[in-house]
PDB file of C-alpha atoms in Angstrom:
ATOM      1  CA  UNK A 434      11.972 -76.719 102.395  1.00 63.00           C
ATOM      2  CA  UNK A 435       8.985 -76.122 100.128  1.00 73.00           C
ATOM      3  CA  UNK A 436      11.102 -76.161  96.966  1.00 79.00           C
ATOM      4  CA  UNK A 437      12.735 -79.427  98.043  1.00 77.00           C
ATOM      5  CA  UNK A 438       9.290 -80.893  98.738  1.00 79.00           C
ATOM      6  CA  UNK A 439       8.181 -79.842  95.244  1.00 85.00           C
ATOM      7  CA  UNK A 440      11.206 -81.461  93.591  1.00 85.00           C
ATOM      8  CA  UNK A 441      10.733 -84.674  95.570  1.00 83.00           C
ATOM      9  CA  UNK A 442       7.030 -84.731  94.678  1.00 87.00           C
ATOM     10  CA  UNK A 443       7.688 -84.236  90.961  1.00 89.00           C
ATOM     11  CA  UNK A 444      10.341 -86.967  90.816  1.00 90.00           C
ATOM     12  CA  UNK A 445       8.288 -89.406  92.909  1.00 90.00           C
ATOM     13  CA  UNK A 446       5.137 -88.657  90.919  1.00 91.00           C
ATOM     14  CA  UNK A 447       7.043 -89.210  87.682  1.00 91.00           C
ATOM     15  CA  UNK A 448       8.156 -92.623  88.875  1.00 92.00           C
ATOM     16  CA  UNK A 449       4.645 -93.521  90.031  1.00 93.00           C
ATOM     17  CA  UNK A 450       3.323 -92.593  86.583  1.00 93.00           C
ATOM     18  CA  UNK A 451       5.811 -94.974  85.001  1.00 92.00           C
ATOM     19  CA  UNK A 452       4.859 -97.746  87.431  1.00 93.00           C
ATOM     20  CA  UNK A 453       1.122 -97.347  86.807  1.00 93.00           C
ATOM     21  CA  UNK A 454       1.273 -96.806  83.045  1.00 93.00           C
ATOM     22  CA  UNK A 455       2.223-100.361  82.117  1.00 92.00           C
ATOM     23  CA  UNK A 456      -0.245-101.871  84.593  1.00 94.00           C
ATOM     24  CA  UNK A 457      -3.073 -99.676  83.328  1.00 92.00           C
ATOM     25  CA  UNK A 458      -2.522-100.504  79.651  1.00 93.00           C
ATOM     26  CA  UNK A 459      -2.359-104.257  80.280  1.00 94.00           C
ATOM     27  CA  UNK A 460      -5.409-104.188  82.554  1.00 92.00           C
ATOM     28  CA  UNK A 461      -7.444-101.942  80.267  1.00 90.00           C
ATOM     29  CA  UNK A 462      -6.836-103.952  77.087  1.00 93.00           C
ATOM     30  CA  UNK A 463      -6.696-107.535  78.366  1.00 92.00           C
ATOM     31  CA  UNK A 464      -8.643-107.335  81.673  1.00 89.00           C
ATOM     32  CA  UNK A 465      -5.668-109.078  83.295  1.00 91.00           C
ATOM     33  CA  UNK A 466      -5.247-108.008  86.921  1.00 89.00           C
ATOM     34  CA  UNK A 467      -1.520-108.616  87.148  1.00 91.00           C
ATOM     35  CA  UNK A 468      -0.645-108.772  90.843  1.00 92.00           C
ATOM     36  CA  UNK A 469       2.911-109.736  89.843  1.00 95.00           C
ATOM     37  CA  UNK A 470       3.452-106.293  88.291  1.00 96.00           C
ATOM     38  CA  UNK A 471       5.598-105.022  91.141  1.00 95.00           C
ATOM     39  CA  UNK A 472       7.656-108.219  91.283  1.00 96.00           C
ATOM     40  CA  UNK A 473       8.444-107.842  87.585  1.00 97.00           C
ATOM     41  CA  UNK A 474       9.633-104.284  88.213  1.00 97.00           C
ATOM     42  CA  UNK A 475      11.907-105.478  91.030  1.00 97.00           C
ATOM     43  CA  UNK A 476      13.160-108.294  88.782  1.00 97.00           C
ATOM     44  CA  UNK A 477      14.033-105.713  86.127  1.00 97.00           C
ATOM     45  CA  UNK A 478      15.869-103.732  88.793  1.00 96.00           C
ATOM     46  CA  UNK A 479      17.887-106.808  89.753  1.00 96.00           C
ATOM     47  CA  UNK A 480      18.739-107.372  86.090  1.00 96.00           C
ATOM     48  CA  UNK A 481      20.047-103.813  85.827  1.00 96.00           C
ATOM     49  CA  UNK A 482      21.951-104.293  89.087  1.00 95.00           C
ATOM     50  CA  UNK A 483      23.616-107.428  87.721  1.00 93.00           C
ATOM     51  CA  UNK A 484      24.550-105.681  84.482  1.00 94.00           C
ATOM     52  CA  UNK A 485      26.147-102.742  86.297  1.00 93.00           C
ATOM     53  CA  UNK A 486      27.798-104.792  89.052  1.00 90.00           C
ATOM     54  CA  UNK A 487      29.164-107.840  87.237  1.00 88.00           C
ATOM     55  CA  UNK A 488      29.485-106.662  83.627  1.00 90.00           C
ATOM     56  CA  UNK A 489      30.182-102.996  84.413  1.00 87.00           C
ATOM     57  CA  UNK A 490      27.511-101.872  81.967  1.00 90.00           C
ATOM     58  CA  UNK A 491      26.841 -98.113  82.026  1.00 91.00           C
ATOM     59  CA  UNK A 492      23.453 -97.360  83.552  1.00 91.00           C
ATOM     60  CA  UNK A 493      22.123 -95.786  80.346  1.00 91.00           C
ATOM     61  CA  UNK A 494      22.740 -99.039  78.450  1.00 94.00           C
ATOM     62  CA  UNK A 495      20.919-101.142  81.044  1.00 95.00           C
ATOM     63  CA  UNK A 496      17.651 -99.385  80.187  1.00 95.00           C
ATOM     64  CA  UNK A 497      17.146-100.749  76.625  1.00 96.00           C
ATOM     65  CA  UNK A 498      18.472-104.173  77.672  1.00 96.00           C
ATOM     66  CA  UNK A 499      15.993-104.409  80.542  1.00 97.00           C
ATOM     67  CA  UNK A 500      13.153-103.133  78.354  1.00 97.00           C
ATOM     68  CA  UNK A 501      13.894-105.818  75.758  1.00 97.00           C
ATOM     69  CA  UNK A 502      14.188-108.575  78.368  1.00 97.00           C
ATOM     70  CA  UNK A 503      10.968-107.641  80.160  1.00 97.00           C
ATOM     71  CA  UNK A 504       9.075-107.287  76.873  1.00 97.00           C
ATOM     72  CA  UNK A 505      10.016-110.866  75.985  1.00 97.00           C
ATOM     73  CA  UNK A 506       9.095-112.038  79.498  1.00 96.00           C
ATOM     74  CA  UNK A 507       5.742-110.228  79.355  1.00 96.00           C
ATOM     75  CA  UNK A 508       4.878-111.893  76.049  1.00 96.00           C
ATOM     76  CA  UNK A 509       5.775-115.234  77.594  1.00 95.00           C
ATOM     77  CA  UNK A 510       3.466-114.518  80.526  1.00 95.00           C
ATOM     78  CA  UNK A 511       0.686-113.628  78.083  1.00 95.00           C
ATOM     79  CA  UNK A 512       0.911-117.157  76.674  1.00 93.00           C
ATOM     80  CA  UNK A 513       0.324-118.483  80.202  1.00 93.00           C
ATOM     81  CA  UNK A 514      -2.552-116.098  80.903  1.00 93.00           C
ATOM     82  CA  UNK A 515      -4.241-117.126  77.648  1.00 91.00           C
ATOM     83  CA  UNK A 516      -4.491-120.699  78.920  1.00 91.00           C
ATOM     84  CA  UNK A 517      -6.697-119.658  81.833  1.00 89.00           C
ATOM     85  CA  UNK A 518     -10.392-120.474  81.755  1.00 85.00           C
ATOM     86  CA  UNK A 519     -13.448-118.438  82.618  1.00 84.00           C
ATOM     87  CA  UNK A 520     -14.123-116.476  84.726  1.00 85.00           C
ATOM     88  CA  UNK A 521     -10.961-114.914  83.322  1.00 86.00           C
ATOM     89  CA  UNK A 522     -10.701-111.917  85.669  1.00 85.00           C
ATOM     90  CA  UNK A 523     -10.830-114.100  88.786  1.00 87.00           C
ATOM     91  CA  UNK A 524      -8.561-116.760  87.284  1.00 91.00           C
ATOM     92  CA  UNK A 525      -5.970-114.177  86.246  1.00 91.00           C
ATOM     93  CA  UNK A 526      -6.069-112.619  89.716  1.00 91.00           C
ATOM     94  CA  UNK A 527      -5.356-115.938  91.451  1.00 93.00           C
ATOM     95  CA  UNK A 528      -2.747-116.964  88.882  1.00 95.00           C
ATOM     96  CA  UNK A 529      -0.944-113.607  89.121  1.00 95.00           C
ATOM     97  CA  UNK A 530      -0.892-113.862  92.914  1.00 94.00           C
ATOM     98  CA  UNK A 531       0.770-117.263  92.680  1.00 95.00           C
ATOM     99  CA  UNK A 532       3.153-115.935  90.033  1.00 95.00           C
ATOM    100  CA  UNK A 533       4.158-113.080  92.332  1.00 95.00           C
ATOM    101  CA  UNK A 534       5.036-115.554  95.082  1.00 95.00           C
ATOM    102  CA  UNK A 535       7.086-117.653  92.652  1.00 96.00           C
ATOM    103  CA  UNK A 536       9.036-114.617  91.408  1.00 96.00           C
ATOM    104  CA  UNK A 537       9.638-113.440  94.983  1.00 95.00           C
ATOM    105  CA  UNK A 538      11.093-116.794  95.985  1.00 96.00           C
ATOM    106  CA  UNK A 539      13.219-117.034  92.852  1.00 95.00           C
ATOM    107  CA  UNK A 540      14.686-113.585  93.554  1.00 95.00           C
ATOM    108  CA  UNK A 541      15.264-114.607  97.163  1.00 94.00           C
ATOM    109  CA  UNK A 542      17.108-117.727  95.994  1.00 93.00           C
ATOM    110  CA  UNK A 543      19.317-116.020  93.430  1.00 92.00           C
ATOM    111  CA  UNK A 544      19.893-112.625  95.086  1.00 91.00           C
ATOM    112  CA  UNK A 545      19.321-113.476  98.803  1.00 89.00           C
ATOM    113  CA  UNK A 546      17.480-111.122 101.154  1.00 89.00           C
ATOM    114  CA  UNK A 547      20.297-108.557 101.194  1.00 90.00           C
ATOM    115  CA  UNK A 548      19.366-105.030 100.196  1.00 92.00           C
ATOM    116  CA  UNK A 549      21.032-103.966  96.961  1.00 93.00           C
ATOM    117  CA  UNK A 550      21.185-100.664  95.112  1.00 92.00           C
ATOM    118  CA  UNK A 551      22.485 -99.491  91.757  1.00 91.00           C
ATOM    119  CA  UNK A 552      25.126 -96.809  92.439  1.00 85.00           C
ATOM    120  CA  UNK A 553      24.465 -93.298  91.178  1.00 79.00           C
ATOM    121  CA  UNK A 554      27.073 -91.330  89.257  1.00 70.00           C
ATOM    122  CA  UNK A 555      28.101 -87.979  90.660  1.00 70.00           C
ATOM    123  CA  UNK A 556      26.974 -85.877  93.615  1.00 73.00           C
ATOM    124  CA  UNK A 557      23.597 -84.096  93.832  1.00 73.00           C
ATOM    125  CA  UNK A 558      23.167 -80.790  92.014  1.00 78.00           C
ATOM    126  CA  UNK A 559      22.576 -77.766  94.239  1.00 78.00           C
ATOM    127  CA  UNK A 560      19.860 -75.449  92.917  1.00 75.00           C
ATOM    128  CA  UNK A 561      19.332 -72.732  95.505  1.00 72.00           C
ATOM    129  CA  UNK A 562      20.218 -72.577  99.210  1.00 71.00           C
ATOM    130  CA  UNK A 563      19.801 -76.095 100.625  1.00 74.00           C
ATOM    131  CA  UNK A 564      17.697 -77.387  97.726  1.00 79.00           C
ATOM    132  CA  UNK A 565      19.243 -80.373  95.942  1.00 78.00           C
ATOM    133  CA  UNK A 566      18.267 -82.512  92.976  1.00 83.00           C
ATOM    134  CA  UNK A 567      19.980 -85.825  92.328  1.00 84.00           C
ATOM    135  CA  UNK A 568      20.919 -87.210  88.948  1.00 82.00           C
ATOM    136  CA  UNK A 569      18.572 -90.091  89.608  1.00 85.00           C
ATOM    137  CA  UNK A 570      15.697 -87.637  90.003  1.00 88.00           C
ATOM    138  CA  UNK A 571      16.635 -86.099  86.672  1.00 89.00           C
ATOM    139  CA  UNK A 572      16.572 -89.570  85.110  1.00 87.00           C
ATOM    140  CA  UNK A 573      13.161 -90.242  86.675  1.00 89.00           C
ATOM    141  CA  UNK A 574      11.571 -87.010  85.520  1.00 91.00           C
ATOM    142  CA  UNK A 575      13.047 -87.049  82.024  1.00 92.00           C
ATOM    143  CA  UNK A 576      12.369 -90.690  81.197  1.00 93.00           C
ATOM    144  CA  UNK A 577       8.899 -90.704  82.737  1.00 91.00           C
ATOM    145  CA  UNK A 578       7.817 -87.649  80.756  1.00 91.00           C
ATOM    146  CA  UNK A 579       9.316 -89.103  77.571  1.00 93.00           C
ATOM    147  CA  UNK A 580       7.615 -92.477  78.041  1.00 93.00           C
ATOM    148  CA  UNK A 581       4.260 -90.903  78.933  1.00 92.00           C
ATOM    149  CA  UNK A 582       4.330 -88.575  75.930  1.00 92.00           C
ATOM    150  CA  UNK A 583       5.287 -91.410  73.582  1.00 93.00           C
ATOM    151  CA  UNK A 584       2.501 -93.680  74.844  1.00 93.00           C
ATOM    152  CA  UNK A 585      -0.026 -90.838  74.727  1.00 91.00           C
ATOM    153  CA  UNK A 586       0.910 -89.912  71.157  1.00 92.00           C
ATOM    154  CA  UNK A 587       0.776 -93.548  70.105  1.00 92.00           C
ATOM    155  CA  UNK A 588      -2.703 -93.975  71.586  1.00 91.00           C
ATOM    156  CA  UNK A 589      -4.047 -90.743  70.127  1.00 90.00           C
ATOM    157  CA  UNK A 590      -2.322 -90.319  66.780  1.00 90.00           C
ATOM    158  CA  UNK A 591      -1.823 -93.815  65.351  1.00 92.00           C
ATOM    159  CA  UNK A 592      -4.229 -96.397  63.996  1.00 92.00           C
ATOM    160  CA  UNK A 593      -2.750 -98.964  66.391  1.00 92.00           C
ATOM    161  CA  UNK A 594      -3.388 -96.651  69.336  1.00 91.00           C
ATOM    162  CA  UNK A 595      -6.980 -96.050  68.284  1.00 91.00           C
ATOM    163  CA  UNK A 596      -7.495 -99.797  68.023  1.00 93.00           C
ATOM    164  CA  UNK A 597      -6.134-100.230  71.543  1.00 93.00           C
ATOM    165  CA  UNK A 598      -8.462 -97.517  72.814  1.00 91.00           C
ATOM    166  CA  UNK A 599     -11.406 -99.211  71.130  1.00 92.00           C
ATOM    167  CA  UNK A 600     -10.571-102.513  72.847  1.00 92.00           C
ATOM    168  CA  UNK A 601     -10.248-100.731  76.206  1.00 90.00           C
ATOM    169  CA  UNK A 602     -13.586 -99.021  75.753  1.00 86.00           C
ATOM    170  CA  UNK A 603     -15.650-101.957  74.453  1.00 87.00           C
ATOM    171  CA  UNK A 604     -13.904-105.236  73.763  1.00 87.00           C
ATOM    172  CA  UNK A 605     -16.666-107.136  71.966  1.00 88.00           C
ATOM    173  CA  UNK A 606     -17.704-104.166  69.827  1.00 90.00           C
ATOM    174  CA  UNK A 607     -14.085-103.736  68.745  1.00 91.00           C
ATOM    175  CA  UNK A 608     -13.986-107.404  67.758  1.00 90.00           C
ATOM    176  CA  UNK A 609     -17.154-107.010  65.688  1.00 89.00           C
ATOM    177  CA  UNK A 610     -15.605-103.960  64.008  1.00 87.00           C
ATOM    178  CA  UNK A 611     -12.780-106.125  62.690  1.00 89.00           C
ATOM    179  CA  UNK A 612     -10.082-105.324  65.246  1.00 91.00           C
ATOM    180  CA  UNK A 613      -7.865-108.317  66.041  1.00 92.00           C
ATOM    181  CA  UNK A 614      -8.328-108.335  69.792  1.00 92.00           C
ATOM    182  CA  UNK A 615      -5.736-111.074  70.411  1.00 92.00           C
ATOM    183  CA  UNK A 616      -3.182-109.017  68.500  1.00 94.00           C
ATOM    184  CA  UNK A 617      -4.053-106.011  70.666  1.00 95.00           C
ATOM    185  CA  UNK A 618      -3.471-108.168  73.744  1.00 95.00           C
ATOM    186  CA  UNK A 619       0.052-108.919  72.543  1.00 95.00           C
ATOM    187  CA  UNK A 620       0.704-105.256  71.841  1.00 96.00           C
ATOM    188  CA  UNK A 621      -0.551-104.280  75.313  1.00 95.00           C
ATOM    189  CA  UNK A 622       1.672-106.832  77.045  1.00 96.00           C
ATOM    190  CA  UNK A 623       4.653-105.788  74.926  1.00 96.00           C
ATOM    191  CA  UNK A 624       4.176-102.098  75.756  1.00 96.00           C
ATOM    192  CA  UNK A 625       3.542-102.905  79.415  1.00 95.00           C
ATOM    193  CA  UNK A 626       6.645-105.104  79.534  1.00 96.00           C
ATOM    194  CA  UNK A 627       8.797-102.359  78.030  1.00 96.00           C
ATOM    195  CA  UNK A 628       7.527 -99.889  80.637  1.00 96.00           C
ATOM    196  CA  UNK A 629       8.242-102.409  83.400  1.00 96.00           C
ATOM    197  CA  UNK A 630      11.759-102.801  82.028  1.00 96.00           C
ATOM    198  CA  UNK A 631      12.209 -99.048  82.121  1.00 95.00           C
ATOM    199  CA  UNK A 632      10.878 -98.664  85.664  1.00 95.00           C
ATOM    200  CA  UNK A 633      13.053-101.400  87.192  1.00 95.00           C
ATOM    201  CA  UNK A 634      16.494 -99.807  86.768  1.00 95.00           C
ATOM    202  CA  UNK A 635      15.126 -96.456  87.952  1.00 93.00           C
ATOM    203  CA  UNK A 636      13.763 -98.181  91.057  1.00 93.00           C
ATOM    204  CA  UNK A 637      17.131 -99.813  91.652  1.00 92.00           C
ATOM    205  CA  UNK A 638      18.863 -96.440  91.534  1.00 89.00           C
ATOM    206  CA  UNK A 639      16.428 -94.563  93.751  1.00 87.00           C
ATOM    207  CA  UNK A 640      15.647 -97.227  96.388  1.00 88.00           C
ATOM    208  CA  UNK A 641      17.028-100.467  97.750  1.00 91.00           C
ATOM    209  CA  UNK A 642      16.086-103.643  95.926  1.00 94.00           C
ATOM    210  CA  UNK A 643      14.842-106.604  97.938  1.00 93.00           C
ATOM    211  CA  UNK A 644      12.737-109.634  96.912  1.00 93.00           C
ATOM    212  CA  UNK A 645       9.592-108.554  98.778  1.00 91.00           C
ATOM    213  CA  UNK A 646       9.675-104.979  97.500  1.00 90.00           C
ATOM    214  CA  UNK A 647       7.277-105.572  94.613  1.00 92.00           C
ATOM    215  CA  UNK A 648       4.128-105.423  96.737  1.00 91.00           C
ATOM    216  CA  UNK A 649       4.450-101.673  97.241  1.00 89.00           C
ATOM    217  CA  UNK A 650       4.868-101.056  93.500  1.00 92.00           C
ATOM    218  CA  UNK A 651       1.796-103.182  92.747  1.00 93.00           C
ATOM    219  CA  UNK A 652      -0.216-101.283  95.352  1.00 89.00           C
ATOM    220  CA  UNK A 653       0.810 -97.970  93.795  1.00 91.00           C
ATOM    221  CA  UNK A 654      -0.152 -99.153  90.306  1.00 92.00           C
ATOM    222  CA  UNK A 655      -3.558-100.389  91.494  1.00 90.00           C
ATOM    223  CA  UNK A 656      -4.325 -97.195  93.453  1.00 88.00           C
ATOM    224  CA  UNK A 657      -3.446 -94.878  90.558  1.00 89.00           C
ATOM    225  CA  UNK A 658      -5.315 -97.003  88.009  1.00 88.00           C
ATOM    226  CA  UNK A 659      -8.423 -97.046  90.215  1.00 84.00           C
ATOM    227  CA  UNK A 660      -8.123 -93.307  90.692  1.00 84.00           C
ATOM    228  CA  UNK A 661      -7.918 -92.560  86.965  1.00 81.00           C
ATOM    229  CA  UNK A 662      -9.877 -95.390  85.402  1.00 73.00           C
ATOM    230  CA  UNK A 663      -8.140 -97.965  83.204  1.00 69.00           C
ATOM    231  CA  UNK A 664      -6.028 -96.461  80.452  1.00 66.00           C
ATOM    232  CA  UNK A 665      -6.654 -92.738  81.049  1.00 79.00           C
ATOM    233  CA  UNK A 666      -3.250 -91.110  80.622  1.00 82.00           C
ATOM    234  CA  UNK A 667      -4.135 -87.671  81.978  1.00 81.00           C
ATOM    235  CA  UNK A 668      -5.865 -89.236  84.963  1.00 83.00           C
ATOM    236  CA  UNK A 669      -2.807 -91.381  85.653  1.00 88.00           C
ATOM    237  CA  UNK A 670      -0.587 -88.300  85.697  1.00 87.00           C
ATOM    238  CA  UNK A 671      -2.928 -86.500  88.071  1.00 86.00           C
ATOM    239  CA  UNK A 672      -3.302 -89.510  90.335  1.00 86.00           C
ATOM    240  CA  UNK A 673       0.444 -90.211  90.440  1.00 89.00           C
ATOM    241  CA  UNK A 674       1.388 -86.650  91.324  1.00 88.00           C
ATOM    242  CA  UNK A 675      -1.395 -86.361  93.904  1.00 87.00           C
ATOM    243  CA  UNK A 676      -0.324 -89.608  95.574  1.00 88.00           C
ATOM    244  CA  UNK A 677       3.313 -88.462  95.517  1.00 87.00           C
ATOM    245  CA  UNK A 678       2.338 -85.129  97.102  1.00 86.00           C
ATOM    246  CA  UNK A 679       0.364 -86.825  99.879  1.00 85.00           C
ATOM    247  CA  UNK A 680       3.165 -89.305 100.578  1.00 84.00           C
ATOM    248  CA  UNK A 681       5.887 -86.639 100.509  1.00 80.00           C
ATOM    249  CA  UNK A 682       3.907 -84.414 102.857  1.00 78.00           C
ATOM    250  CA  UNK A 683       3.156 -87.331 105.185  1.00 79.00           C
ATOM    251  CA  UNK A 684       6.831 -88.322 105.276  1.00 76.00           C
ATOM    252  CA  UNK A 685       7.879 -84.725 105.963  1.00 71.00           C
ATOM    253  CA  UNK A 686       5.468 -84.076 108.835  1.00 76.00           C
ATOM    254  CA  UNK A 687       4.699 -87.508 110.300  1.00 72.00           C
ATOM    255  CA  UNK A 688       7.657 -89.648 109.291  1.00 69.00           C
ATOM    256  CA  UNK A 689       8.297 -92.381 106.740  1.00 68.00           C
ATOM    257  CA  UNK A 690       6.444 -95.018 108.783  1.00 71.00           C
ATOM    258  CA  UNK A 691       3.139 -93.418 107.799  1.00 72.00           C
ATOM    259  CA  UNK A 692       3.830 -93.218 104.055  1.00 72.00           C
ATOM    260  CA  UNK A 693       2.419 -96.594 103.005  1.00 73.00           C
ATOM    261  CA  UNK A 694      -0.722 -95.949 105.074  1.00 78.00           C
ATOM    262  CA  UNK A 695      -1.616 -93.174 102.624  1.00 79.00           C
ATOM    263  CA  UNK A 696      -1.697 -95.570  99.635  1.00 75.00           C
ATOM    264  CA  UNK A 697      -3.629 -98.201 101.568  1.00 77.00           C
ATOM    265  CA  UNK A 698      -6.177 -95.652 102.783  1.00 80.00           C
ATOM    266  CA  UNK A 699      -6.761 -94.269  99.289  1.00 78.00           C
ATOM    267  CA  UNK A 700      -7.165 -97.795  97.883  1.00 77.00           C
ATOM    268  CA  UNK A 701      -9.782 -98.732 100.480  1.00 81.00           C
ATOM    269  CA  UNK A 702     -11.682 -95.471  99.915  1.00 80.00           C
ATOM    270  CA  UNK A 703     -11.715 -95.930  96.127  1.00 75.00           C
ATOM    271  CA  UNK A 704     -12.900 -99.535  96.358  1.00 72.00           C
ATOM    272  CA  UNK A 705     -15.767 -98.515  98.652  1.00 78.00           C
ATOM    273  CA  UNK A 706     -16.986 -95.302  97.001  1.00 76.00           C
ATOM    274  CA  UNK A 707     -15.655 -95.170  93.438  1.00 69.00           C
ATOM    275  CA  UNK A 708     -14.426 -98.570  92.168  1.00 65.00           C
ATOM    276  CA  UNK A 709     -14.837 -97.601  88.481  1.00 61.00           C
ATOM    277  CA  UNK A 710     -12.336 -94.769  88.874  1.00 61.00           C
ATOM    278  CA  UNK A 711     -12.596 -91.349  90.481  1.00 61.00           C
ATOM    279  CA  UNK A 712     -12.080 -89.544  87.154  1.00 57.00           C
ATOM    280  CA  UNK A 713     -13.876 -92.073  84.956  1.00 57.00           C
ATOM    281  CA  UNK A 714     -17.098 -91.192  83.185  1.00 54.00           C
ATOM    282  CA  UNK A 715     -20.084 -93.465  83.420  1.00 49.00           C
ATOM    283  CA  UNK A 716     -20.097 -94.452  79.746  1.00 43.00           C
ATOM    284  CA  UNK A 717     -16.477 -93.902  78.838  1.00 42.00           C
ATOM    285  CA  UNK A 718     -14.278 -95.014  81.655  1.00 38.00           C
ATOM    286  CA  UNK A 719     -11.506 -95.850  79.206  1.00 41.00           C
ATOM    287  CA  UNK A 720     -11.289 -92.510  77.476  1.00 42.00           C
ATOM    288  CA  UNK A 721      -7.627 -91.586  77.021  1.00 46.00           C
TER     289      UNK A 721
END
C-alpha cells in the first residue's frame, strides 16, 4: 500500500509541476493572472482526444502538435492582454475570468458535456506484489521531469533565461538595463503555451475530460505558485509533490470527496498568512 501511495504521489506531483510551471512563468514575467489557464489545458486535452479519436494519431505525436497549437493560441491571447488598460493586474484578472467562461462554453458546444478520455495503450506494469504503475504514469513522470529540467537549464544557463529572471525579479530595472521587456513577455507566453500543450494530452489520458474541468487545474496552479513564489522552479517542485502527497493521503484515508478541500484549504491559508509565497524571500521572491 505504501509503495503504491508513493508511486501515485510521484506521478500526481509530476503532473502538478507541469500544470503550475507554465502558469508561474507567465505570471512572474508578465504579471498576468491567467484564470483561463486550466481551461486552456482542458482544450489541449480535447485537441489530443480529437487527434487520437478521429485521425488515429499516435499519442506520442499528439504532444508536439498540441504544444505548437497552444503556443500559437497563447501568443494570440497575449495580443489581447496587451490591449488592457491600467490597473493591469486587476484588468487581466477580470478579462481572464471572462475568457475562461467563453472557452468553457465553446468546449461545451463543440464537445458536449459528455466525459471523454484518451485511451491508454497496454495494461499496467506490475512492480512488486500488488503495486502497479500505468504507462500513463510513466509518461507523466518522464515528460514532467524532462520539461522541468529543460526550463530550469534555460533559465539558469542561457542569456535569454537570465533576462527572463531579471524581468521576474524587477521589471522596471530590467527595462532600464536594456532588456526588451515586451519581447520577454512573448517568450513567457510562448513557453507557457508549450507547457499547457504538453499538460493537456497527459490530463486527457489520466482523467476524464469535461468542459468545466479547468477550474481544478487553475486552482492547483495558483496554490503551487503561491506556495513557491512566482517563477521559483525548486519551490514549484516541492509544492507540487507536497500537494500531491496530501491529496493522495486524503483520498486513501478519507475518500476522494475530500481531495479538493485540501487544495482550497491550502490556498486560503496562503492568502491569509503568506501571500508572497511560503518559500519566497523578502527581497528576492522571484529567485529561480
